[in-house]
Coordinates of C-alpha atoms in Angstrom, one line a residue:
M30 CA 2.1 -52.7 -30.5
E31 CA 3.2 -51.0 -27.5
S32 CA 5.9 -49.5 -29.5
G33 CA 3.0 -48.2 -32.2
V34 CA 0.7 -47.4 -29.8
G35 CA 3.6 -45.4 -28.3
A36 CA 4.1 -43.1 -31.2
L37 CA 0.1 -42.3 -31.2
P38 CA -0.8 -37.9 -30.3
L39 CA -0.7 -37.5 -27.0
A40 CA -2.1 -34.3 -25.0
S41 CA 0.4 -32.5 -25.7
A42 CA -0.1 -32.6 -29.7
K43 CA -0.7 -28.9 -31.0
F44 CA -4.1 -28.3 -32.2
A45 CA -3.3 -27.5 -36.0
R46 CA -2.5 -31.0 -36.0
F47 CA -6.2 -32.3 -35.8
K48 CA -7.7 -31.2 -38.5
T49 CA -11.0 -30.2 -37.2
S50 CA -13.9 -29.3 -38.2
P51 CA -15.4 -25.8 -36.6
Y52 CA -18.9 -26.7 -37.6
V53 CA -18.6 -30.2 -35.9
L54 CA -16.8 -29.0 -33.0
L55 CA -19.6 -26.1 -32.6
M56 CA -22.5 -28.9 -33.2
H57 CA -21.1 -31.3 -30.9
S58 CA -21.1 -28.7 -28.3
M59 CA -24.5 -28.0 -28.6
M60 CA -25.9 -31.4 -28.4
N61 CA -23.6 -32.1 -25.0
E62 CA -24.5 -28.3 -24.0
Y63 CA -20.8 -27.7 -23.4
S64 CA -20.1 -23.7 -22.2
S65 CA -16.6 -24.2 -22.0
I66 CA -13.6 -25.1 -24.4
S67 CA -12.0 -27.7 -21.7
Q68 CA -15.3 -29.8 -22.3
I69 CA -14.7 -29.6 -26.5
E70 CA -10.9 -30.3 -25.7
H71 CA -12.0 -33.5 -23.2
D72 CA -13.5 -34.8 -26.5
I73 CA -10.8 -34.1 -29.5
L74 CA -8.3 -36.3 -28.4
P75 CA -10.0 -39.4 -28.3
A76 CA -11.7 -38.9 -31.5
K77 CA -8.1 -38.6 -32.9
L78 CA -6.4 -40.7 -31.0
F79 CA -9.0 -43.5 -32.8
S80 CA -8.2 -41.9 -36.3
S81 CA -4.9 -42.2 -36.1
M82 CA -4.9 -45.7 -34.6
E83 CA -7.4 -46.8 -37.8
T84 CA -4.7 -45.4 -39.8
S85 CA -1.4 -47.4 -38.0
A86 CA -3.2 -50.1 -36.4
G87 CA -2.9 -52.1 -39.8
K88 CA 1.0 -52.0 -40.3
M89 CA 1.6 -53.1 -36.5
I90 CA -1.0 -55.9 -37.3
E91 CA 0.7 -57.5 -40.2
D92 CA 4.4 -56.5 -38.7
V93 CA 3.6 -58.8 -36.2
T94 CA 1.6 -61.6 -38.0
L95 CA 3.3 -61.9 -41.3
P96 CA 6.2 -63.7 -40.1
I97 CA 4.5 -65.7 -37.3
Y98 CA 2.4 -67.3 -40.4
G99 CA 6.3 -67.8 -42.5
W100 CA 5.8 -64.6 -44.4
E101 CA 8.7 -62.1 -45.2
V102 CA 7.6 -58.1 -44.5
V103 CA 8.7 -56.3 -47.3
P104 CA 10.1 -52.9 -46.5
S105 CA 8.3 -50.0 -47.6
A106 CA 10.9 -48.6 -50.1
M107 CA 8.8 -45.9 -52.3
H108 CA 9.3 -45.9 -56.3
S109 CA 10.9 -49.6 -56.1
A110 CA 9.5 -52.9 -57.5
Y111 CA 8.3 -53.5 -54.1
S112 CA 6.8 -50.6 -53.0
A113 CA 3.5 -52.0 -53.7
L114 CA 3.8 -55.1 -51.5
D115 CA 3.8 -55.4 -47.6
G116 CA 4.4 -59.6 -47.5
R117 CA 5.6 -61.8 -50.0
K118 CA 6.0 -65.5 -49.7
R119 CA 8.2 -68.5 -51.4
A120 CA 6.6 -71.5 -52.1
G121 CA 7.7 -74.2 -54.5
D122 CA 7.6 -72.8 -58.0
V123 CA 5.3 -70.0 -56.8
L124 CA 5.9 -66.5 -55.4
T125 CA 2.7 -65.4 -53.2
V126 CA 3.1 -61.5 -52.8
A127 CA 0.4 -59.5 -50.8
T128 CA -0.4 -56.1 -50.3
L129 CA -2.4 -54.9 -47.1
K130 CA -5.2 -52.8 -45.9
S131 CA -6.9 -52.1 -42.4
G132 CA -10.5 -52.1 -43.7
P133 CA -12.6 -52.4 -46.8
A134 CA -13.0 -48.9 -47.5
C135 CA -9.7 -47.6 -47.8
L136 CA -8.9 -47.7 -51.3
N137 CA -10.0 -44.8 -54.5
D138 CA -10.0 -45.6 -58.4
E139 CA -6.2 -43.6 -58.5
M140 CA -4.9 -46.2 -55.9
A141 CA -6.7 -49.4 -57.8
E142 CA -5.4 -48.2 -61.1
N143 CA -2.0 -47.7 -59.6
F144 CA -2.0 -51.5 -58.1
A145 CA -2.5 -52.6 -61.6
D146 CA -0.2 -50.5 -63.6
A147 CA 2.2 -52.0 -60.3
I148 CA 1.3 -56.0 -60.8
L149 CA 2.2 -54.9 -64.8
A150 CA 5.2 -53.3 -64.4
H151 CA 6.7 -55.5 -61.9
A152 CA 6.0 -58.6 -61.4
P153 CA 8.1 -60.3 -64.0
R154 CA 11.0 -59.0 -62.3
W155 CA 9.2 -60.6 -58.7
A156 CA 9.5 -63.8 -60.3
R157 CA 13.4 -63.4 -61.6
D158 CA 14.3 -62.2 -58.2
Y159 CA 12.7 -65.7 -56.5
G160 CA 13.2 -68.1 -59.8
T161 CA 9.6 -68.6 -60.2
S162 CA 7.4 -68.8 -62.9
V163 CA 4.1 -67.7 -60.9
V164 CA 3.3 -64.5 -59.1
E165 CA 0.2 -64.9 -56.6
F166 CA -0.8 -61.6 -55.7
T167 CA -3.2 -60.9 -53.2
Y168 CA -4.6 -57.7 -52.0
G169 CA -5.9 -58.5 -48.4
V170 CA -8.1 -56.9 -46.1
L171 CA -7.8 -57.1 -42.3
Y172 CA -11.3 -56.8 -41.4
G173 CA -14.6 -56.7 -42.8
T174 CA -16.3 -58.7 -45.7
P175 CA -16.9 -58.1 -49.7
N176 CA -20.1 -56.7 -48.8
Q177 CA -18.7 -54.1 -46.6
S178 CA -16.3 -53.2 -49.6
N179 CA -16.8 -50.2 -51.4
K180 CA -15.7 -52.3 -54.2
K181 CA -13.2 -50.2 -55.7
D182 CA -10.4 -53.4 -54.8
W183 CA -12.2 -55.3 -57.2
H184 CA -11.4 -52.7 -59.7
I185 CA -7.8 -53.8 -59.6
L186 CA -8.9 -56.9 -61.1
R187 CA -10.9 -54.9 -63.4
N188 CA -8.3 -52.8 -64.5
L189 CA -6.2 -55.4 -65.1
W190 CA -8.6 -56.8 -67.9
D191 CA -8.7 -53.6 -69.7
K192 CA -5.3 -52.8 -69.6
L193 CA -4.8 -56.1 -71.2
G194 CA -7.6 -56.3 -73.2
G195 CA -8.5 -59.1 -72.0
Q196 CA -5.5 -61.3 -73.6
G197 CA -3.9 -63.7 -71.8
F198 CA -6.6 -64.8 -69.4
S199 CA -7.7 -68.0 -68.7
L200 CA -9.6 -66.8 -65.4
S201 CA -11.7 -63.5 -66.2
P202 CA -12.8 -61.2 -62.8
E203 CA -16.3 -60.9 -64.3
G204 CA -18.4 -62.3 -61.0
R205 CA -15.9 -63.2 -59.0
W206 CA -12.9 -61.8 -56.8
Q207 CA -9.8 -63.6 -58.4
A208 CA -8.2 -63.5 -61.9
A209 CA -5.7 -65.3 -63.9
F210 CA -3.7 -64.4 -66.9
T211 CA -0.1 -64.6 -68.6
Y212 CA 2.1 -61.9 -68.8
D213 CA 5.6 -61.4 -70.2
G214 CA 5.9 -65.0 -70.0
I215 CA 4.9 -65.1 -66.5
Q216 CA 1.8 -66.7 -64.9
I217 CA 0.2 -64.3 -62.8
R218 CA -3.0 -64.9 -60.3
A219 CA -4.5 -61.9 -58.8
G220 CA -7.0 -62.1 -55.9
I221 CA -8.9 -60.0 -53.4
R222 CA -9.6 -61.6 -49.9
I223 CA -11.0 -59.7 -47.4
G224 CA -11.9 -60.0 -43.7
T225 CA -11.3 -63.8 -42.5
D226 CA -10.6 -65.1 -46.3
W227 CA -7.4 -63.2 -45.9
W228 CA -6.4 -64.6 -42.6
T229 CA -7.4 -68.1 -43.4
Y230 CA -5.1 -67.9 -46.8
L231 CA -2.1 -65.9 -44.6
G232 CA -2.7 -68.9 -41.8
G233 CA -3.3 -71.9 -44.1
A234 CA -6.4 -72.7 -42.3
P235 CA -9.9 -71.4 -41.2
T236 CA -8.9 -71.3 -37.8
A237 CA -6.6 -68.5 -38.4
S238 CA -8.6 -65.6 -37.7
M239 CA -9.8 -66.9 -34.2
E240 CA -6.1 -67.1 -33.3
V241 CA -5.4 -63.4 -34.4
W242 CA -8.6 -62.0 -32.2
T243 CA -8.3 -64.5 -29.1
A244 CA -4.4 -64.0 -29.0
M245 CA -5.0 -59.5 -29.4
I246 CA -7.9 -59.9 -27.1
R247 CA -5.5 -61.7 -24.6
A248 CA -3.4 -59.5 -25.0
C249 CA -5.1 -56.0 -24.7
V250 CA -8.5 -56.6 -22.8
T251 CA -7.8 -56.7 -19.0
V252 CA -9.6 -59.6 -17.5
G253 CA -12.8 -58.6 -15.7
P254 CA -16.7 -59.2 -15.3
P255 CA -18.5 -59.1 -18.2
D256 CA -21.5 -56.2 -18.2
P257 CA -24.3 -57.7 -16.7
P258 CA -27.5 -59.2 -18.4
G259 CA -29.6 -55.8 -19.3
H260 CA -26.7 -53.3 -20.0
Q261 CA -28.4 -50.5 -21.2
Y262 CA -25.8 -49.4 -24.1
A263 CA -26.2 -46.6 -26.2
I264 CA -25.7 -47.9 -29.8
Q265 CA -28.9 -50.2 -30.5
D266 CA -27.7 -53.3 -31.4
L267 CA -24.5 -54.1 -29.3
A268 CA -26.4 -55.3 -26.7
D269 CA -27.5 -58.2 -29.3
I270 CA -23.8 -58.3 -30.8
V271 CA -22.2 -59.2 -27.5
S272 CA -24.9 -61.4 -25.7
L273 CA -23.7 -64.1 -23.6
E274 CA -27.5 -65.9 -23.8
S275 CA -26.4 -68.4 -26.1
V276 CA -23.1 -69.7 -24.2
P277 CA -23.8 -72.1 -21.6
R278 CA -22.9 -71.3 -18.0
S279 CA -20.6 -74.4 -18.3
F280 CA -19.0 -73.3 -21.8
N281 CA -15.2 -72.7 -20.8
V282 CA -11.7 -72.6 -22.7
S283 CA -8.7 -71.9 -21.0
V284 CA -7.5 -69.6 -23.7
L285 CA -10.4 -66.7 -23.0
Q286 CA -12.1 -66.0 -19.4
R287 CA -16.1 -65.8 -19.7
G288 CA -15.6 -62.0 -19.4
Q289 CA -13.5 -61.6 -22.5
L290 CA -16.0 -63.6 -24.6
Q291 CA -18.4 -60.8 -24.7
W292 CA -15.0 -58.9 -27.1
L293 CA -14.9 -62.2 -28.9
F294 CA -18.3 -61.4 -30.3
F295 CA -17.5 -57.6 -30.2
V296 CA -14.3 -58.0 -32.5
A297 CA -15.9 -61.1 -34.8
R298 CA -18.9 -58.7 -35.4
H299 CA -16.5 -57.2 -37.9
F300 CA -15.7 -60.1 -39.9
C301 CA -19.6 -60.8 -40.7
D302 CA -22.5 -59.1 -42.2
K303 CA -24.7 -60.6 -39.1
L304 CA -24.3 -62.8 -36.4
V305 CA -26.3 -65.4 -35.8
P306 CA -27.1 -67.8 -32.4

């Protein structure tokens, strides 16, 4: 992660690379009653930094976690049989392959069709290269829930059905996030796995997502006291999300300090539609 963060834009970056909207800059300046350019400059860099990290964080995470759980990172060589894949693993006669996206709204219609085309064009090659007769393809999303998805990811499955006219399918994608069919003598299983579903699949246990959250909090968050009860956050529902009222004072685990538990709830909110005490 440190090497990835080191490649993010610094204060020396040229303004032309920031792709800012003049209207947004002026409106933001009005809201904050700015009078000098140095004031708006102070806000531009953090905003761009978040945008850049959202683009690159997924690659950082997959490069670290895939090998830990026994998967091979697939080099992203453009216009090759494997360019649509980020990870792969062979288990018996099954080759599991995956493409990973950072969040639940990263896909558009064209990309969804491209993934379907890649599966049909290259899955037989993937199977032959690894001497298997079954390919299990997963479109994995590193955080979010199915309800948060823009549903373009599901269109990968719909495109597979449409392109084959439903022929060879033993499991239709209608009303579900999986499909199964036979193509060119190969059994192909395709699925969409979002958030905790993806991490459970990768790690082989429902605790895998918690392992990742905990490890990242330990690596990224400095140990310190939590915000005090009654702290007024600017974001309306943030206090309810990170509240420690449901955590007894006697609760103690060795992997996280009490001051880091708020961060655990903060992260977990990205993997569910609602937190319930």
